[in-house]
Amino acid sequence: MASLKLSRSRSQTRIRRLVVFRFPRIVPGQSVTTNAFTTIGAITTGEVVVSQSPAAGSIATPRVRYQIVNAVTGRPVTNSITLVGTRTAVLRFVVPAGTFRLRITNVGTGAVAVSGVIFVF
């Protein structure tokens, strides 16, 4: 089973793929996806470093859900993590071989800005 979890430690592994993303405004209820990334091998690990904050003109507390999905079908391959507040976090993931995207959904009441990077090890 693939998984996505909040991590408090740093990985010390060789980076095989790097995906940078920036979404300056995600309105409430909207979902966006990053560019696709491919994993090789039976089990692949990686980390998503995300920074979220209110978008320009918004005063609501950011509430954003993150989930890794299959790039072709859009079906989830990991559980979802919801982060609340203006923060930067590291989300560690484990997935099988395949092509995936990170789906970012604004589940709050105000517009949010999200940026970050996906590391595939």
mmCIF file with all atom_site columns, N, CA, C and O in Angstrom, residues 1 16 19 21 24 26 28 38 50 55 58-60 62 65 68 71 74 79 89 94 100 108 117 121:
data_model
loop_
_atom_site.group_PDB
_atom_site.id
_atom_site.type_symbol
_atom_site.label_atom_id
_atom_site.label_alt_id
_atom_site.label_comp_id
_atom_site.label_asym_id
_atom_site.label_entity_id
_atom_site.label_seq_id
_atom_site.pdbx_PDB_ins_code
_atom_site.Cartn_x
_atom_site.Cartn_y
_atom_site.Cartn_z
_atom_site.occupancy
_atom_site.B_iso_or_equiv
_atom_site.pdbx_formal_charge
_atom_site.auth_seq_id
_atom_site.auth_comp_id
_atom_site.auth_asym_id
_atom_site.auth_atom_id
_atom_site.pdbx_PDB_model_num
ATOM 1   N N  . MET A 1 1   ? 0.840   -1.175 0.000   1.00 0.00 ? 1   MET A N  1
ATOM 2   C CA . MET A 1 1   ? 0.000   0.000  0.000   1.00 0.00 ? 1   MET A CA 1
ATOM 3   C C  . MET A 1 1   ? 0.883   1.236  0.000   1.00 0.00 ? 1   MET A C  1
ATOM 4   O O  . MET A 1 1   ? 1.828   1.345  0.768   1.00 0.00 ? 1   MET A O  1
ATOM 5   N N  . ARG A 1 16  ? 16.700  11.191 -7.759  1.00 0.00 ? 16  ARG A N  1
ATOM 6   C CA . ARG A 1 16  ? 16.563  10.718 -9.134  1.00 0.00 ? 16  ARG A CA 1
ATOM 7   C C  . ARG A 1 16  ? 15.693  11.638 -9.973  1.00 0.00 ? 16  ARG A C  1
ATOM 8   O O  . ARG A 1 16  ? 15.836  11.688 -11.183 1.00 0.00 ? 16  ARG A O  1
ATOM 9   N N  . VAL A 1 19  ? 10.771  17.790 -9.153  1.00 0.00 ? 19  VAL A N  1
ATOM 10  C CA . VAL A 1 19  ? 9.656   18.507 -9.778  1.00 0.00 ? 19  VAL A CA 1
ATOM 11  C C  . VAL A 1 19  ? 9.357   19.728 -8.925  1.00 0.00 ? 19  VAL A C  1
ATOM 12  O O  . VAL A 1 19  ? 9.020   19.602 -7.752  1.00 0.00 ? 19  VAL A O  1
ATOM 13  N N  . PHE A 1 21  ? 7.052   23.156 -8.260  1.00 0.00 ? 21  PHE A N  1
ATOM 14  C CA . PHE A 1 21  ? 5.722   23.660 -8.594  1.00 0.00 ? 21  PHE A CA 1
ATOM 15  C C  . PHE A 1 21  ? 5.416   24.928 -7.809  1.00 0.00 ? 21  PHE A C  1
ATOM 16  O O  . PHE A 1 21  ? 5.965   25.158 -6.733  1.00 0.00 ? 21  PHE A O  1
ATOM 17  N N  . PRO A 1 24  ? 0.143   30.280 -7.428  1.00 0.00 ? 24  PRO A N  1
ATOM 18  C CA . PRO A 1 24  ? -0.016  31.520 -6.663  1.00 0.00 ? 24  PRO A CA 1
ATOM 19  C C  . PRO A 1 24  ? -1.426  31.755 -6.128  1.00 0.00 ? 24  PRO A C  1
ATOM 20  O O  . PRO A 1 24  ? -1.603  32.521 -5.192  1.00 0.00 ? 24  PRO A O  1
ATOM 21  N N  . ILE A 1 26  ? -5.082  29.393 -5.446  1.00 0.00 ? 26  ILE A N  1
ATOM 22  C CA . ILE A 1 26  ? -6.002  28.263 -5.549  1.00 0.00 ? 26  ILE A CA 1
ATOM 23  C C  . ILE A 1 26  ? -7.249  28.662 -4.762  1.00 0.00 ? 26  ILE A C  1
ATOM 24  O O  . ILE A 1 26  ? -7.169  28.897 -3.553  1.00 0.00 ? 26  ILE A O  1
ATOM 25  N N  . PRO A 1 28  ? -11.125 28.374 -3.042  1.00 0.00 ? 28  PRO A N  1
ATOM 26  C CA . PRO A 1 28  ? -11.755 27.310 -2.256  1.00 0.00 ? 28  PRO A CA 1
ATOM 27  C C  . PRO A 1 28  ? -12.474 26.294 -3.138  1.00 0.00 ? 28  PRO A C  1
ATOM 28  O O  . PRO A 1 28  ? -13.176 26.651 -4.077  1.00 0.00 ? 28  PRO A O  1
ATOM 29  N N  . THR A 1 38  ? 7.815   10.133 -12.780 1.00 0.00 ? 38  THR A N  1
ATOM 30  C CA . THR A 1 38  ? 7.841   8.690  -12.956 1.00 0.00 ? 38  THR A CA 1
ATOM 31  C C  . THR A 1 38  ? 8.752   8.064  -11.919 1.00 0.00 ? 38  THR A C  1
ATOM 32  O O  . THR A 1 38  ? 9.832   8.585  -11.635 1.00 0.00 ? 38  THR A O  1
ATOM 33  N N  . VAL A 1 50  ? 6.463   21.357 0.876   1.00 0.00 ? 50  VAL A N  1
ATOM 34  C CA . VAL A 1 50  ? 5.435   22.312 0.477   1.00 0.00 ? 50  VAL A CA 1
ATOM 35  C C  . VAL A 1 50  ? 5.420   23.508 1.415   1.00 0.00 ? 50  VAL A C  1
ATOM 36  O O  . VAL A 1 50  ? 5.712   23.388 2.600   1.00 0.00 ? 50  VAL A O  1
ATOM 37  N N  . ALA A 1 55  ? -3.363  33.442 -0.145  1.00 0.00 ? 55  ALA A N  1
ATOM 38  C CA . ALA A 1 55  ? -3.052  34.143 -1.399  1.00 0.00 ? 55  ALA A CA 1
ATOM 39  C C  . ALA A 1 55  ? -3.230  35.637 -1.170  1.00 0.00 ? 55  ALA A C  1
ATOM 40  O O  . ALA A 1 55  ? -3.850  36.070 -0.191  1.00 0.00 ? 55  ALA A O  1
ATOM 41  N N  . SER A 1 58  ? -6.284  37.516 0.656   1.00 0.00 ? 58  SER A N  1
ATOM 42  C CA . SER A 1 58  ? -7.052  36.591 1.488   1.00 0.00 ? 58  SER A CA 1
ATOM 43  C C  . SER A 1 58  ? -6.568  36.675 2.930   1.00 0.00 ? 58  SER A C  1
ATOM 44  O O  . SER A 1 58  ? -5.372  36.796 3.185   1.00 0.00 ? 58  SER A O  1
ATOM 45  N N  . ILE A 1 59  ? -7.482  36.610 3.869   1.00 0.00 ? 59  ILE A N  1
ATOM 46  C CA . ILE A 1 59  ? -7.094  36.640 5.285   1.00 0.00 ? 59  ILE A CA 1
ATOM 47  C C  . ILE A 1 59  ? -7.459  35.340 6.006   1.00 0.00 ? 59  ILE A C  1
ATOM 48  O O  . ILE A 1 59  ? -7.171  35.171 7.179   1.00 0.00 ? 59  ILE A O  1
ATOM 49  N N  . ALA A 1 60  ? -8.089  34.407 5.295   1.00 0.00 ? 60  ALA A N  1
ATOM 50  C CA . ALA A 1 60  ? -8.501  33.131 5.894   1.00 0.00 ? 60  ALA A CA 1
ATOM 51  C C  . ALA A 1 60  ? -7.283  32.245 6.148   1.00 0.00 ? 60  ALA A C  1
ATOM 52  O O  . ALA A 1 60  ? -6.274  32.326 5.450   1.00 0.00 ? 60  ALA A O  1
ATOM 53  N N  . PRO A 1 62  ? -5.127  29.123 5.772   1.00 0.00 ? 62  PRO A N  1
ATOM 54  C CA . PRO A 1 62  ? -5.028  28.102 4.724   1.00 0.00 ? 62  PRO A CA 1
ATOM 55  C C  . PRO A 1 62  ? -5.343  26.705 5.263   1.00 0.00 ? 62  PRO A C  1
ATOM 56  O O  . PRO A 1 62  ? -4.920  26.346 6.358   1.00 0.00 ? 62  PRO A O  1
ATOM 57  N N  . ARG A 1 65  ? -5.318  20.128 1.234   1.00 0.00 ? 65  ARG A N  1
ATOM 58  C CA . ARG A 1 65  ? -5.168  18.674 1.224   1.00 0.00 ? 65  ARG A CA 1
ATOM 59  C C  . ARG A 1 65  ? -4.195  18.282 0.117   1.00 0.00 ? 65  ARG A C  1
ATOM 60  O O  . ARG A 1 65  ? -4.303  18.761 -1.011  1.00 0.00 ? 65  ARG A O  1
ATOM 61  N N  . ILE A 1 68  ? -1.091  12.015 -3.554  1.00 0.00 ? 68  ILE A N  1
ATOM 62  C CA . ILE A 1 68  ? -0.442  11.569 -4.782  1.00 0.00 ? 68  ILE A CA 1
ATOM 63  C C  . ILE A 1 68  ? -1.438  10.699 -5.537  1.00 0.00 ? 68  ILE A C  1
ATOM 64  O O  . ILE A 1 68  ? -2.044  9.792  -4.959  1.00 0.00 ? 68  ILE A O  1
ATOM 65  N N  . ALA A 1 71  ? -1.109  9.486  -12.646 1.00 0.00 ? 71  ALA A N  1
ATOM 66  C CA . ALA A 1 71  ? -1.104  10.567 -13.640 1.00 0.00 ? 71  ALA A CA 1
ATOM 67  C C  . ALA A 1 71  ? -2.085  10.315 -14.781 1.00 0.00 ? 71  ALA A C  1
ATOM 68  O O  . ALA A 1 71  ? -2.570  11.255 -15.400 1.00 0.00 ? 71  ALA A O  1
ATOM 69  N N  . GLY A 1 74  ? -5.981  9.471  -12.517 1.00 0.00 ? 74  GLY A N  1
ATOM 70  C CA . GLY A 1 74  ? -6.358  10.418 -11.468 1.00 0.00 ? 74  GLY A CA 1
ATOM 71  C C  . GLY A 1 74  ? -6.761  9.744  -10.168 1.00 0.00 ? 74  GLY A C  1
ATOM 72  O O  . GLY A 1 74  ? -7.154  10.414 -9.213  1.00 0.00 ? 74  GLY A O  1
ATOM 73  N N  . ASN A 1 79  ? -2.750  7.923  0.834   1.00 0.00 ? 79  ASN A N  1
ATOM 74  C CA . ASN A 1 79  ? -3.740  8.598  1.651   1.00 0.00 ? 79  ASN A CA 1
ATOM 75  C C  . ASN A 1 79  ? -3.556  10.108 1.483   1.00 0.00 ? 79  ASN A C  1
ATOM 76  O O  . ASN A 1 79  ? -2.570  10.556 0.909   1.00 0.00 ? 79  ASN A O  1
ATOM 77  N N  . ALA A 1 89  ? 6.130   22.301 5.224   1.00 0.00 ? 89  ALA A N  1
ATOM 78  C CA . ALA A 1 89  ? 6.154   20.942 5.761   1.00 0.00 ? 89  ALA A CA 1
ATOM 79  C C  . ALA A 1 89  ? 6.815   19.994 4.768   1.00 0.00 ? 89  ALA A C  1
ATOM 80  O O  . ALA A 1 89  ? 6.875   20.270 3.568   1.00 0.00 ? 89  ALA A O  1
ATOM 81  N N  . VAL A 1 94  ? 5.743   6.805  -0.193  1.00 0.00 ? 94  VAL A N  1
ATOM 82  C CA . VAL A 1 94  ? 6.217   5.524  -0.704  1.00 0.00 ? 94  VAL A CA 1
ATOM 83  C C  . VAL A 1 94  ? 5.197   5.080  -1.743  1.00 0.00 ? 94  VAL A C  1
ATOM 84  O O  . VAL A 1 94  ? 4.007   4.988  -1.442  1.00 0.00 ? 94  VAL A O  1
ATOM 85  N N  . PHE A 1 100 ? 3.025   9.456  -11.661 1.00 0.00 ? 100 PHE A N  1
ATOM 86  C CA . PHE A 1 100 ? 2.149   10.061 -10.669 1.00 0.00 ? 100 PHE A CA 1
ATOM 87  C C  . PHE A 1 100 ? 2.162   11.581 -10.753 1.00 0.00 ? 100 PHE A C  1
ATOM 88  O O  . PHE A 1 100 ? 3.027   12.177 -11.391 1.00 0.00 ? 100 PHE A O  1
ATOM 89  N N  . GLY A 1 108 ? -10.238 24.948 2.375   1.00 0.00 ? 108 GLY A N  1
ATOM 90  C CA . GLY A 1 108 ? -10.534 26.038 3.297   1.00 0.00 ? 108 GLY A CA 1
ATOM 91  C C  . GLY A 1 108 ? -11.562 26.999 2.733   1.00 0.00 ? 108 GLY A C  1
ATOM 92  O O  . GLY A 1 108 ? -12.237 26.716 1.740   1.00 0.00 ? 108 GLY A O  1
ATOM 93  N N  . VAL A 1 117 ? 8.472   21.504 -3.895  1.00 0.00 ? 117 VAL A N  1
ATOM 94  C CA . VAL A 1 117 ? 9.284   20.647 -4.750  1.00 0.00 ? 117 VAL A CA 1
ATOM 95  C C  . VAL A 1 117 ? 9.024   19.194 -4.366  1.00 0.00 ? 117 VAL A C  1
ATOM 96  O O  . VAL A 1 117 ? 8.794   18.880 -3.202  1.00 0.00 ? 117 VAL A O  1
ATOM 97  N N  . PHE A 1 121 ? 13.532  9.664  -4.811  1.00 0.00 ? 121 PHE A N  1
ATOM 98  C CA . PHE A 1 121 ? 14.827  9.037  -4.497  1.00 0.00 ? 121 PHE A CA 1
ATOM 99  C C  . PHE A 1 121 ? 14.954  7.690  -5.175  1.00 0.00 ? 121 PHE A C  1
ATOM 100 O O  . PHE A 1 121 ? 13.999  7.031  -5.473  1.00 0.00 ? 121 PHE A O  1
#
